[in-house]
Amino acid sequence: MTTSIGVMKESEPGEHRVAVVPAVVPRLRELGCDVLVENDAGTGAFLPDSAYTEVGAAPVGEAELLERADVLVCVRPPDAGRVERMRQGQVLVGLLEASADPGRVPALTRRGVDAVSLDLLPRTLSRAQSMDALTSQASIAGYKAALVAADAYGRYFPMLMTAAGTAKPAQVLVLGVGVAGLSAIGTAKRLGAQVTGYDIRPETRDEVHSMGARFLDLAGVTVADGEGGYARALSDAEREAQQEALQQRIGEFDVVITTALVPGRKPPLLVTQDALKGMRPGSVVVDIAAGPHGGNVEGSQPERSVLIADGVRLIGAGNLPSAMAPGASAAYARNITALLAHLIRDGVPRIDLTDEILAATVVSHAGQARQGGGAR
Amino acid sequence: MTTSIGVMKESEPGEHRVAVVPAVVPRLRELGCDVLVENDAGTGAFLPDSAYTEVGAAPVGEAELLERADVLVCVRPPDAGRVERMRQGQVLVGLLEASADPGRVPALTRRGVDAVSLDLLPRTLSRAQSMDALTSQASIAGYKAALVAADAYGRYFPMLMTAAGTAKPAQVLVLGVGVAGLSAIGTAKRLGAQVTGYDIRPETRDEVHSMGARFLDLAGVTVADGEGGYARALSDAEREAQQEALQQRIGEFDVVITTALVPGRKPPLLVTQDALKGMRPGSVVVDIAAGPHGGNVEGSQPERSVLIADGVRLIGAGNLPSAMAPGASAAYARNITALLAHLIRDGVPRIDLTDEILAATVVSHAGQARQGGGAR
């Protein structure tokens, strides 16, 4: 029996990524698998069905995919209707957000689906790094956020010296120095801006410096190291002290990019409306954390760009990896291929719960819900 | 008597620039001038009237401006209605497009306005370089075009090496290696793309190489040096040969930015629909030359972004400097201040037609139309 990998079309509206791109299909076939792709699954990433056919994958309809696939792969969680049509013993792999939204798991368990939630990957484990989809997607989000900011900003990012005078470089502040923040710092630096980074975790100072950026020193602010590479949540008093100190500095910058996300939690508020009003007209703020639960910037909404106060542009970024679907899908496909190469042994998927990676990421197995948790 | 400089609000719809920004007002006052600013003239560049008041300029209404100003300054040509309200002996300075659209001049001459068309500046003259508004604005257009392209492109510009594999850098082709082209090359390079430049003028090869980019070699294409830093227009046969050779290479690139503008002429067609159809899905083309007279890319229209063929994004860029109004206005203001410092002697504007700069740029003086022409 050959294992069939089924690539689902994403069900989330506005999601243009696809979990598997044609470039990784040969590798999946080397694992001893057939590859089925739902019709039009790659369209949003400029990958027509014919591009899959050319490398030996078979485009099929939704019903056939859900029926025939042994391992279903996706980027974001499939909608409830699709979960109801999955079958006993089927394996589902994707960014299932089991930690952020544990309510999704029971339906999978009831259907007897073995679910691997890639967002729970133990990210500090070196052999898991090639599977680290949160990192690859956050890196894209940071890159794209810096581009969006540069495009929205009305002046040059780089310093420019001409016969008629000099244009000063843009002053860019990146709040939150995780993967997305470092990527935003790197991209803004490439474009020639003067970049400052800030994070409540003190060990990020060296990372910021190593990229040639400055670290913002806030007087009297508590530091907060957390597990798994994320900052721990601050206490109310700490958050207030941090906010107050930060607000007074925001006005020094032309561009602010906020990237402070803690999976499954409401994003911390880092920039208040008052701070926005203290910025110079023409300044730009991009909030990567903008989502249904709020964002890092007061008043930001996903996929919304608004002009506030005397001309400060506030951009709630929303799903940036989807806005760069071809590149984001290619990176994600490499991550999921590495995970599948780990999961599939001798052509068959094996849920080995003694394995550190699977122990952390499997949230439903043999009709039992499990508590994953590598990422927290 | 003190000379009054009057800063006009731009009349062109969608034009957000302003000819004078507060930063240069002190220098204009040093020349012995008063500065009047039309109400809301700077709003599109995030410069409220109060920002002008703070440095000693006086916001006034349109009628008062046209009545009191001795020297009127603008970015693009004022509309016909305003010209009809100008008065005998008033001096008008701006990018009047007297060469591109000579029909504008007679009305100015009839009104007895002394008109200085900044686009006719002898650009190769070293003491004119600080006044070179075409250069400062083209430089912004090139920078912005590269940002627009990077933002529209669905993958990384830079090469990216990660634990899961490597993303290749974007292949960017810049057609036309004038000021805008060099600026686009520089910006795409900064972002980490692999950049290739091409221009029909062979001496641009060294400039392309000096920026670390490749020069595209087209077999069997005639070279075309022109005057004043612009390419001369090609003959029909030459254009055809160039087109044919180019079309076959377009498909090698992920991103194409076209910048071939010859002032006052229809832009040369450099990329045909067939060539666009030969590009990979997900490719991006930005046409800086897109305007009412066509563009460098077949089918491009100013301020329009369309998806053609199997997913090639064609962006007709239109007025890019206006889209970066704060930076573009600051640069323009430095240029116009340098010109005014040259024009105004002992506090009074003097149209000295024996001066090389004024001889080239004055298109109307003492009721006589003049043939400028430094830029051609």
Short mmCIF file of N, CA and C in Angstrom, two decimals, chain B residues 248-359:
data_model
loop_
_atom_site.label_atom_id
_atom_site.label_comp_id
_atom_site.label_asym_id
_atom_site.label_seq_id
_atom_site.Cartn_x
_atom_site.Cartn_y
_atom_site.Cartn_z
N GLN B 248 12.81 38.53 -26.36
CA GLN B 248 13.22 37.14 -26.13
C GLN B 248 13.89 36.96 -24.76
N ARG B 249 14.28 38.06 -24.15
CA ARG B 249 14.99 37.97 -22.87
C ARG B 249 14.08 38.27 -21.67
N ILE B 250 12.98 38.95 -21.90
CA ILE B 250 12.10 39.40 -20.80
C ILE B 250 11.69 38.23 -19.89
N GLY B 251 11.39 37.09 -20.50
CA GLY B 251 10.91 35.94 -19.73
C GLY B 251 11.91 35.38 -18.74
N GLU B 252 13.17 35.82 -18.83
CA GLU B 252 14.19 35.34 -17.88
C GLU B 252 14.06 36.02 -16.52
N PHE B 253 13.27 37.08 -16.46
CA PHE B 253 13.26 37.90 -15.24
C PHE B 253 11.96 37.77 -14.46
N ASP B 254 12.09 37.96 -13.15
CA ASP B 254 10.92 37.93 -12.26
C ASP B 254 10.26 39.30 -12.19
N VAL B 255 11.09 40.33 -12.29
CA VAL B 255 10.62 41.70 -12.14
C VAL B 255 11.26 42.55 -13.23
N VAL B 256 10.46 43.34 -13.92
CA VAL B 256 10.98 44.28 -14.92
C VAL B 256 10.50 45.68 -14.56
N ILE B 257 11.43 46.62 -14.51
CA ILE B 257 11.10 48.03 -14.24
C ILE B 257 11.54 48.83 -15.45
N THR B 258 10.60 49.52 -16.10
CA THR B 258 10.96 50.28 -17.29
C THR B 258 10.96 51.77 -16.98
N THR B 259 12.00 52.46 -17.43
CA THR B 259 12.21 53.87 -17.05
C THR B 259 12.59 54.73 -18.25
N ALA B 260 12.27 54.27 -19.47
CA ALA B 260 12.75 54.99 -20.66
C ALA B 260 11.79 56.12 -21.04
N LEU B 261 12.18 57.32 -20.61
CA LEU B 261 11.38 58.51 -20.90
C LEU B 261 12.23 59.49 -21.70
N VAL B 262 11.69 60.01 -22.78
CA VAL B 262 12.34 61.11 -23.49
C VAL B 262 11.36 62.27 -23.42
N PRO B 263 11.73 63.38 -22.71
CA PRO B 263 10.76 64.45 -22.46
C PRO B 263 10.10 64.93 -23.75
N GLY B 264 8.79 65.07 -23.70
CA GLY B 264 8.07 65.62 -24.84
C GLY B 264 7.84 64.65 -25.97
N ARG B 265 8.27 63.41 -25.80
CA ARG B 265 8.02 62.41 -26.84
C ARG B 265 7.24 61.26 -26.28
N LYS B 266 6.56 60.54 -27.18
CA LYS B 266 5.89 59.32 -26.81
C LYS B 266 6.96 58.33 -26.31
N PRO B 267 6.74 57.70 -25.16
CA PRO B 267 7.78 56.78 -24.66
C PRO B 267 7.96 55.60 -25.61
N PRO B 268 9.20 55.13 -25.77
CA PRO B 268 9.43 53.97 -26.64
C PRO B 268 8.79 52.71 -26.05
N LEU B 269 8.23 51.89 -26.94
CA LEU B 269 7.66 50.62 -26.47
C LEU B 269 8.79 49.61 -26.30
N LEU B 270 8.99 49.14 -25.09
CA LEU B 270 10.10 48.23 -24.82
C LEU B 270 9.63 46.82 -24.52
N VAL B 271 8.41 46.66 -24.02
CA VAL B 271 7.92 45.33 -23.65
C VAL B 271 6.54 45.12 -24.28
N THR B 272 6.44 44.14 -25.16
CA THR B 272 5.17 43.88 -25.84
C THR B 272 4.30 42.94 -25.01
N GLN B 273 3.04 42.85 -25.39
CA GLN B 273 2.13 41.91 -24.73
C GLN B 273 2.64 40.47 -24.87
N ASP B 274 3.21 40.14 -26.03
CA ASP B 274 3.75 38.79 -26.22
C ASP B 274 4.86 38.51 -25.21
N ALA B 275 5.72 39.50 -25.00
CA ALA B 275 6.81 39.31 -24.04
C ALA B 275 6.25 39.12 -22.64
N LEU B 276 5.21 39.89 -22.30
CA LEU B 276 4.57 39.75 -20.98
C LEU B 276 4.04 38.33 -20.80
N LYS B 277 3.45 37.83 -21.89
CA LYS B 277 2.87 36.48 -21.81
C LYS B 277 3.94 35.41 -21.68
N GLY B 278 5.18 35.75 -22.04
CA GLY B 278 6.28 34.79 -21.90
C GLY B 278 6.90 34.80 -20.51
N MET B 279 6.40 35.69 -19.63
CA MET B 279 6.95 35.75 -18.27
C MET B 279 6.30 34.68 -17.39
N ARG B 280 7.01 34.30 -16.33
CA ARG B 280 6.47 33.29 -15.41
C ARG B 280 5.31 33.88 -14.60
N PRO B 281 4.31 33.06 -14.28
CA PRO B 281 3.24 33.55 -13.40
C PRO B 281 3.84 34.08 -12.10
N GLY B 282 3.31 35.16 -11.61
CA GLY B 282 3.85 35.77 -10.39
C GLY B 282 4.87 36.86 -10.67
N SER B 283 5.23 37.04 -11.95
CA SER B 283 6.18 38.10 -12.28
C SER B 283 5.51 39.46 -12.18
N VAL B 284 6.34 40.50 -12.07
CA VAL B 284 5.83 41.86 -11.88
C VAL B 284 6.53 42.80 -12.85
N VAL B 285 5.76 43.68 -13.48
CA VAL B 285 6.33 44.69 -14.37
C VAL B 285 5.85 46.06 -13.89
N VAL B 286 6.78 46.98 -13.67
CA VAL B 286 6.42 48.34 -13.28
C VAL B 286 6.89 49.29 -14.38
N ASP B 287 5.97 50.04 -14.93
CA ASP B 287 6.27 50.96 -16.04
C ASP B 287 6.23 52.39 -15.53
N ILE B 288 7.42 52.97 -15.29
CA ILE B 288 7.49 54.36 -14.80
C ILE B 288 7.03 55.32 -15.88
N ALA B 289 7.20 54.94 -17.14
CA ALA B 289 6.90 55.85 -18.25
C ALA B 289 5.42 55.91 -18.58
N ALA B 290 4.60 55.10 -17.90
CA ALA B 290 3.16 55.07 -18.22
C ALA B 290 2.56 56.46 -18.07
N GLY B 291 1.88 56.91 -19.11
CA GLY B 291 1.28 58.24 -19.09
C GLY B 291 0.24 58.34 -20.16
N PRO B 292 -0.29 59.54 -20.33
CA PRO B 292 -1.36 59.70 -21.33
C PRO B 292 -0.91 59.34 -22.75
N HIS B 293 0.40 59.42 -23.02
CA HIS B 293 0.88 59.11 -24.36
C HIS B 293 1.36 57.67 -24.48
N GLY B 294 0.94 56.79 -23.58
CA GLY B 294 1.40 55.40 -23.62
C GLY B 294 2.50 55.20 -22.59
N GLY B 295 3.25 54.12 -22.75
CA GLY B 295 4.32 53.83 -21.81
C GLY B 295 5.37 52.95 -22.47
N ASN B 296 6.26 52.40 -21.68
CA ASN B 296 7.27 51.49 -22.21
C ASN B 296 6.73 50.08 -22.38
N VAL B 297 5.56 49.82 -21.77
CA VAL B 297 5.01 48.47 -21.79
C VAL B 297 3.65 48.51 -22.48
N GLU B 298 3.47 47.62 -23.43
CA GLU B 298 2.22 47.60 -24.19
C GLU B 298 1.04 47.36 -23.24
N GLY B 299 0.07 48.26 -23.27
CA GLY B 299 -1.12 48.08 -22.45
C GLY B 299 -1.05 48.71 -21.08
N SER B 300 0.09 49.31 -20.71
CA SER B 300 0.14 49.89 -19.36
C SER B 300 -0.58 51.23 -19.34
N GLN B 301 -1.23 51.52 -18.23
CA GLN B 301 -1.93 52.79 -18.05
C GLN B 301 -1.53 53.38 -16.72
N PRO B 302 -1.38 54.73 -16.65
CA PRO B 302 -0.93 55.34 -15.39
C PRO B 302 -1.88 55.02 -14.24
N GLU B 303 -1.31 54.78 -13.08
CA GLU B 303 -2.07 54.52 -11.84
C GLU B 303 -2.98 53.31 -11.95
N ARG B 304 -2.65 52.38 -12.85
CA ARG B 304 -3.48 51.18 -12.98
C ARG B 304 -2.61 49.95 -12.78
N SER B 305 -3.09 49.02 -11.99
CA SER B 305 -2.40 47.75 -11.78
C SER B 305 -3.31 46.64 -12.30
N VAL B 306 -2.84 45.87 -13.27
CA VAL B 306 -3.68 44.81 -13.83
C VAL B 306 -2.93 43.48 -13.83
N LEU B 307 -3.72 42.40 -13.71
CA LEU B 307 -3.14 41.06 -13.77
C LEU B 307 -3.40 40.54 -15.18
N ILE B 308 -2.33 40.21 -15.91
CA ILE B 308 -2.54 39.76 -17.28
C ILE B 308 -2.02 38.35 -17.44
N ALA B 309 -2.33 37.77 -18.58
CA ALA B 309 -1.88 36.43 -18.94
C ALA B 309 -2.13 35.48 -17.77
N ASP B 310 -1.18 34.64 -17.45
CA ASP B 310 -1.36 33.64 -16.39
C ASP B 310 -0.92 34.16 -15.03
N GLY B 311 -1.02 35.46 -14.80
CA GLY B 311 -0.64 35.95 -13.48
C GLY B 311 0.57 36.84 -13.49
N VAL B 312 0.72 37.68 -14.54
CA VAL B 312 1.79 38.67 -14.55
C VAL B 312 1.16 40.01 -14.15
N ARG B 313 1.72 40.62 -13.13
CA ARG B 313 1.17 41.87 -12.60
C ARG B 313 1.83 43.03 -13.35
N LEU B 314 1.02 43.82 -14.06
CA LEU B 314 1.53 44.98 -14.79
C LEU B 314 1.06 46.25 -14.09
N ILE B 315 2.02 47.03 -13.59
CA ILE B 315 1.71 48.24 -12.84
C ILE B 315 2.14 49.46 -13.64
N GLY B 316 1.18 50.25 -14.09
CA GLY B 316 1.49 51.53 -14.73
C GLY B 316 1.66 52.54 -13.62
N ALA B 317 2.87 53.04 -13.45
CA ALA B 317 3.19 53.72 -12.20
C ALA B 317 2.64 55.14 -12.10
N GLY B 318 2.59 55.86 -13.19
CA GLY B 318 2.07 57.22 -13.09
C GLY B 318 3.00 58.14 -12.31
N ASN B 319 2.43 59.00 -11.50
CA ASN B 319 3.18 60.06 -10.81
C ASN B 319 3.80 59.56 -9.50
N LEU B 320 4.93 58.87 -9.59
CA LEU B 320 5.55 58.31 -8.38
C LEU B 320 6.08 59.38 -7.42
N PRO B 321 6.68 60.47 -7.91
CA PRO B 321 7.12 61.49 -6.95
C PRO B 321 5.97 62.03 -6.10
N SER B 322 4.79 62.17 -6.69
CA SER B 322 3.65 62.65 -5.92
C SER B 322 3.25 61.64 -4.85
N ALA B 323 3.46 60.35 -5.15
CA ALA B 323 3.15 59.31 -4.17
C ALA B 323 4.15 59.33 -3.01
N MET B 324 5.23 60.08 -3.16
CA MET B 324 6.20 60.24 -2.07
C MET B 324 6.37 61.74 -1.84
N ALA B 325 5.22 62.41 -1.69
CA ALA B 325 5.19 63.87 -1.71
C ALA B 325 6.10 64.55 -0.67
N PRO B 326 6.18 64.06 0.57
CA PRO B 326 7.04 64.78 1.53
C PRO B 326 8.51 64.81 1.08
N GLY B 327 9.04 63.65 0.70
CA GLY B 327 10.43 63.58 0.27
C GLY B 327 10.65 64.30 -1.05
N ALA B 328 9.71 64.11 -1.97
CA ALA B 328 9.85 64.74 -3.29
C ALA B 328 9.77 66.26 -3.18
N SER B 329 8.88 66.75 -2.30
CA SER B 329 8.75 68.20 -2.13
C SER B 329 10.00 68.79 -1.49
N ALA B 330 10.56 68.07 -0.52
CA ALA B 330 11.77 68.55 0.15
C ALA B 330 12.91 68.69 -0.86
N ALA B 331 13.06 67.69 -1.73
CA ALA B 331 14.13 67.72 -2.73
C ALA B 331 13.87 68.83 -3.75
N TYR B 332 12.62 68.93 -4.19
CA TYR B 332 12.26 69.96 -5.17
C TYR B 332 12.48 71.36 -4.60
N ALA B 333 12.12 71.52 -3.34
CA ALA B 333 12.27 72.83 -2.70
C ALA B 333 13.73 73.26 -2.65
N ARG B 334 14.63 72.27 -2.44
CA ARG B 334 16.06 72.61 -2.46
C ARG B 334 16.47 73.04 -3.86
N ASN B 335 15.94 72.36 -4.88
CA ASN B 335 16.28 72.72 -6.26
C ASN B 335 15.78 74.12 -6.60
N ILE B 336 14.54 74.39 -6.23
CA ILE B 336 13.96 75.68 -6.62
C ILE B 336 14.61 76.81 -5.82
N THR B 337 15.04 76.54 -4.61
CA THR B 337 15.74 77.54 -3.81
C THR B 337 17.08 77.88 -4.46
N ALA B 338 17.77 76.86 -4.98
CA ALA B 338 19.05 77.11 -5.66
C ALA B 338 18.81 77.96 -6.91
N LEU B 339 17.74 77.67 -7.64
CA LEU B 339 17.42 78.46 -8.83
C LEU B 339 17.08 79.90 -8.45
N LEU B 340 16.30 80.06 -7.39
CA LEU B 340 15.90 81.41 -6.96
C LEU B 340 17.12 82.21 -6.48
N ALA B 341 18.04 81.52 -5.82
CA ALA B 341 19.26 82.19 -5.34
C ALA B 341 20.08 82.69 -6.54
N HIS B 342 19.94 81.99 -7.66
CA HIS B 342 20.64 82.37 -8.88
C HIS B 342 19.91 83.53 -9.58
N LEU B 343 18.59 83.48 -9.50
CA LEU B 343 17.73 84.44 -10.22
C LEU B 343 17.64 85.78 -9.51
N ILE B 344 17.60 85.73 -8.19
CA ILE B 344 17.35 86.95 -7.41
C ILE B 344 18.67 87.59 -6.99
N ARG B 345 18.93 88.78 -7.49
CA ARG B 345 20.16 89.49 -7.16
C ARG B 345 19.81 90.77 -6.41
N ASP B 346 20.45 91.00 -5.28
CA ASP B 346 20.15 92.16 -4.44
C ASP B 346 18.65 92.27 -4.17
N GLY B 347 18.04 91.12 -3.93
CA GLY B 347 16.63 91.11 -3.54
C GLY B 347 15.64 91.24 -4.69
N VAL B 348 16.12 91.29 -5.91
CA VAL B 348 15.21 91.50 -7.05
C VAL B 348 15.47 90.42 -8.12
N PRO B 349 14.40 89.84 -8.69
CA PRO B 349 14.62 88.86 -9.75
C PRO B 349 15.15 89.53 -11.02
N ARG B 350 16.21 88.97 -11.59
CA ARG B 350 16.79 89.56 -12.80
C ARG B 350 16.87 88.48 -13.89
N ILE B 351 16.14 88.68 -14.97
CA ILE B 351 16.15 87.74 -16.08
C ILE B 351 17.31 88.14 -17.00
N ASP B 352 18.47 87.55 -16.74
CA ASP B 352 19.67 87.86 -17.51
C ASP B 352 19.85 86.79 -18.57
N LEU B 353 19.50 87.14 -19.80
CA LEU B 353 19.49 86.12 -20.86
C LEU B 353 20.88 85.81 -21.40
N THR B 354 21.90 86.51 -20.89
CA THR B 354 23.26 86.13 -21.27
C THR B 354 23.77 85.02 -20.34
N ASP B 355 23.01 84.75 -19.27
CA ASP B 355 23.38 83.68 -18.35
C ASP B 355 22.96 82.33 -18.95
N GLU B 356 23.85 81.37 -18.90
CA GLU B 356 23.63 80.08 -19.57
C GLU B 356 22.39 79.35 -19.04
N ILE B 357 22.21 79.44 -17.73
CA ILE B 357 21.08 78.73 -17.12
C ILE B 357 19.76 79.38 -17.51
N LEU B 358 19.71 80.71 -17.42
CA LEU B 358 18.45 81.39 -17.77
C LEU B 358 18.21 81.35 -19.27
N ALA B 359 19.26 81.44 -20.07
CA ALA B 359 19.11 81.37 -21.53
C ALA B 359 18.40 80.07 -21.92
#
